[in-house]
Short mmCIF file of C-alpha atoms in Angstrom, two decimals:
data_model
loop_
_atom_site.label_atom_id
_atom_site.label_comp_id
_atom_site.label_asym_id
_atom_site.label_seq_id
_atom_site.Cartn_x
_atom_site.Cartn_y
_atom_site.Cartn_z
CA UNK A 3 -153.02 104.12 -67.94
CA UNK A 4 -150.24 106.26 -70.00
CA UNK A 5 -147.90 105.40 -67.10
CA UNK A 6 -148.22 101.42 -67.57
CA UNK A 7 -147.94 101.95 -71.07
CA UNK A 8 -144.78 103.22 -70.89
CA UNK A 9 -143.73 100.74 -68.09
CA UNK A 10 -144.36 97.98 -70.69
CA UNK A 11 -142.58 99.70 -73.71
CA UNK A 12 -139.88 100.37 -71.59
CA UNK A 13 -139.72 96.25 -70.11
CA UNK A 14 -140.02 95.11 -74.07
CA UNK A 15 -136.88 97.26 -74.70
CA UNK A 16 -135.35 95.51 -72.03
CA UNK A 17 -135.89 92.17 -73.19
CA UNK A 18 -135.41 93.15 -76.67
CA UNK A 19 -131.99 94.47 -75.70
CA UNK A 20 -130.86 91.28 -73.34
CA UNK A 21 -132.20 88.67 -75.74
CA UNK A 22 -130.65 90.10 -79.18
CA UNK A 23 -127.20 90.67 -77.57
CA UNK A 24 -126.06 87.44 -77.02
CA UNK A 25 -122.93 86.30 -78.78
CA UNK A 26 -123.88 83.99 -81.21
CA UNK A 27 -121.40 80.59 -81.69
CA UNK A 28 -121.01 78.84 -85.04
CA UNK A 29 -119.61 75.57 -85.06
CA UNK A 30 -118.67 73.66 -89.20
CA UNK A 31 -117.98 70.48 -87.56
CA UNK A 32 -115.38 67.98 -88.76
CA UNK A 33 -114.11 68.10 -92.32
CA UNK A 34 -113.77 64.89 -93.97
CA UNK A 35 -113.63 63.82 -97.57
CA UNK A 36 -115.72 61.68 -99.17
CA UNK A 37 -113.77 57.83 -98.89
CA UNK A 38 -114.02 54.89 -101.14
CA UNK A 39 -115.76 56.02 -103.89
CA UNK A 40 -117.27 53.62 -106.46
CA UNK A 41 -119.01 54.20 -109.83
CA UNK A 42 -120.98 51.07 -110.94
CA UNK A 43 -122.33 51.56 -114.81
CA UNK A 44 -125.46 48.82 -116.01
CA UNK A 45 -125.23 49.28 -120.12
CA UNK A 46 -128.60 49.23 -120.92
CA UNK A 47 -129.27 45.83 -123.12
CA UNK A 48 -125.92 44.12 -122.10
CA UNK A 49 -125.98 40.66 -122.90
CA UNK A 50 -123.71 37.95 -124.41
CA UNK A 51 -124.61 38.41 -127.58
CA UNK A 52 -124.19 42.30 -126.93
CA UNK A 53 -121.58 43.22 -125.11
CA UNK A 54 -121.62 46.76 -125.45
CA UNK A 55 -125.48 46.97 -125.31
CA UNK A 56 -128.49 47.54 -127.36
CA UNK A 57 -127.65 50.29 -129.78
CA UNK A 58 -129.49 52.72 -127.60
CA UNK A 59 -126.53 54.04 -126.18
CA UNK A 60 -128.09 54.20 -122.63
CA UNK A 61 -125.82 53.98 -118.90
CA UNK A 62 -127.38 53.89 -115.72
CA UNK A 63 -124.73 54.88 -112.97
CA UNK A 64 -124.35 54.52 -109.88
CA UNK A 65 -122.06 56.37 -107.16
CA UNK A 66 -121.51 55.41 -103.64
CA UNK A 67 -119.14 56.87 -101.20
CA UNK A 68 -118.44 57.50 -97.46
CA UNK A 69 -119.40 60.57 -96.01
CA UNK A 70 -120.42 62.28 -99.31
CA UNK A 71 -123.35 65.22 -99.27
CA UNK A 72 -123.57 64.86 -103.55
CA UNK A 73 -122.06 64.07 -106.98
CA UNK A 74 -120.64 65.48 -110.31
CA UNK A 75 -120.77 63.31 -112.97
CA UNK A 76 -117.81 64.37 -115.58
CA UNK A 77 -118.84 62.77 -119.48
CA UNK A 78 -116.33 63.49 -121.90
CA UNK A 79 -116.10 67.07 -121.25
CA UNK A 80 -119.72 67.43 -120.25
CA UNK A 81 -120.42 68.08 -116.29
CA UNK A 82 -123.84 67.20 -114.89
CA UNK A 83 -124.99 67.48 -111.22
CA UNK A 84 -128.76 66.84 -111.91
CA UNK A 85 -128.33 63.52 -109.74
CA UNK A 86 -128.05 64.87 -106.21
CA UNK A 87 -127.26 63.00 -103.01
CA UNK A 88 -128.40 60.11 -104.08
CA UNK A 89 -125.51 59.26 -106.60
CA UNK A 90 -127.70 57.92 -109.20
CA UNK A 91 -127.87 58.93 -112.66
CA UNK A 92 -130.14 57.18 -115.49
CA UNK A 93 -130.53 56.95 -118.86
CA UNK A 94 -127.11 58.88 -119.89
CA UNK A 95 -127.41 58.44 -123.44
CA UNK A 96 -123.68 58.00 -125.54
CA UNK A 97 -124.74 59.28 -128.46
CA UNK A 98 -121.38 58.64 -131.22
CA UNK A 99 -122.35 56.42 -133.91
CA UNK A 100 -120.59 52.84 -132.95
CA UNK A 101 -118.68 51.27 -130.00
CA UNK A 102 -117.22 54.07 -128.64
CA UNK A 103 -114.66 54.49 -124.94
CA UNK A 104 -115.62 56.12 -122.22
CA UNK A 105 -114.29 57.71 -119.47
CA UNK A 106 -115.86 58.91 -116.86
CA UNK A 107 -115.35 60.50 -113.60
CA UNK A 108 -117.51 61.39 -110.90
CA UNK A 109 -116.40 63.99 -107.80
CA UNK A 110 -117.95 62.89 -104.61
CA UNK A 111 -118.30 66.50 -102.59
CA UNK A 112 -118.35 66.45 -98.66
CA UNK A 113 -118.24 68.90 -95.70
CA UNK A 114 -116.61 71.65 -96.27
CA UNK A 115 -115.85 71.94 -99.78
CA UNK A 116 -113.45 68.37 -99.30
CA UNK A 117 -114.10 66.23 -102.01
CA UNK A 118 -112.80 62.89 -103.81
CA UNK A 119 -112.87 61.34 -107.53
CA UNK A 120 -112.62 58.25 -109.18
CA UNK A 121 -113.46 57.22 -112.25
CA UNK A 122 -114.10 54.12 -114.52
CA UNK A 123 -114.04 53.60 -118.31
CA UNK A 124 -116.82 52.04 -120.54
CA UNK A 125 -117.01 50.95 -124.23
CA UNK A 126 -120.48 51.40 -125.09
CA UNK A 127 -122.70 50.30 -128.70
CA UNK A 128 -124.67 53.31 -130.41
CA UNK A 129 -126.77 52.99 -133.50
CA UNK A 130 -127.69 56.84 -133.23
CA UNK A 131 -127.88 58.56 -137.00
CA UNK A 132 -129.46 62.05 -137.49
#
């Protein structure tokens, strides 16, 4: 009984040994930066009769691109990456009293650290007082 005991610690070793020594092959793939990025912004309360919205001060964006993984919005000085893959950010509120420009960029990120900007300007309407 000790004998196949030792048999089988011996064969466990072996395979143990044989499986964990293999040489193990990493491959990154292709690295290609994001292409034809495009920021779309939807003033919230945009109309004729206001052009630069509804006093709240609110931008949904939007950011599409080719082969991008996620997004950094850039807003006057403040970075945000809260919006993830999916490019989207809502409810950005511009908060300076008045019509106020914009600019604002957004880094599309792909494989490999590669990345691409663009970025768009926007005069938006903000009652905000404190």
């Amino acid at each position: 009984m000790k004998k196949i005991k030792n048999v089988y610690i011996v064969l466990f070793s072996v395979l143990i040994t044989f499986f964990s020594c293999q040489e193990n092959n990493y491959q990154f793939g292709d690295i290609s930066a994001p292409s034809d990025v495009v920021i779309t912004a939807e003033i919230v309360g945009q109309d004729d009769v206001n052009p630069y919205g509804d006093g709240s001060g609110k931008v949904n964006f939007k950011a599409t691109a080719n082969n991008a993984s996620s997004y950094v919005y850039y807003f006057d000085g403040v970075v945000d990456t809260d919006n993830g893959p999916s490019g989207i950010y809502n409810n950005k509120v511009m908060s300076k009293s008045g019509i106020n420009s914009y600019t604002v960029v957004v880094k599309a990120n792909g494989t490999g650290g590669s990345s691409s900007t663009t970025s768009i300007d926007i005069e938006v309407f903000s009652n905000f007082s404190d």
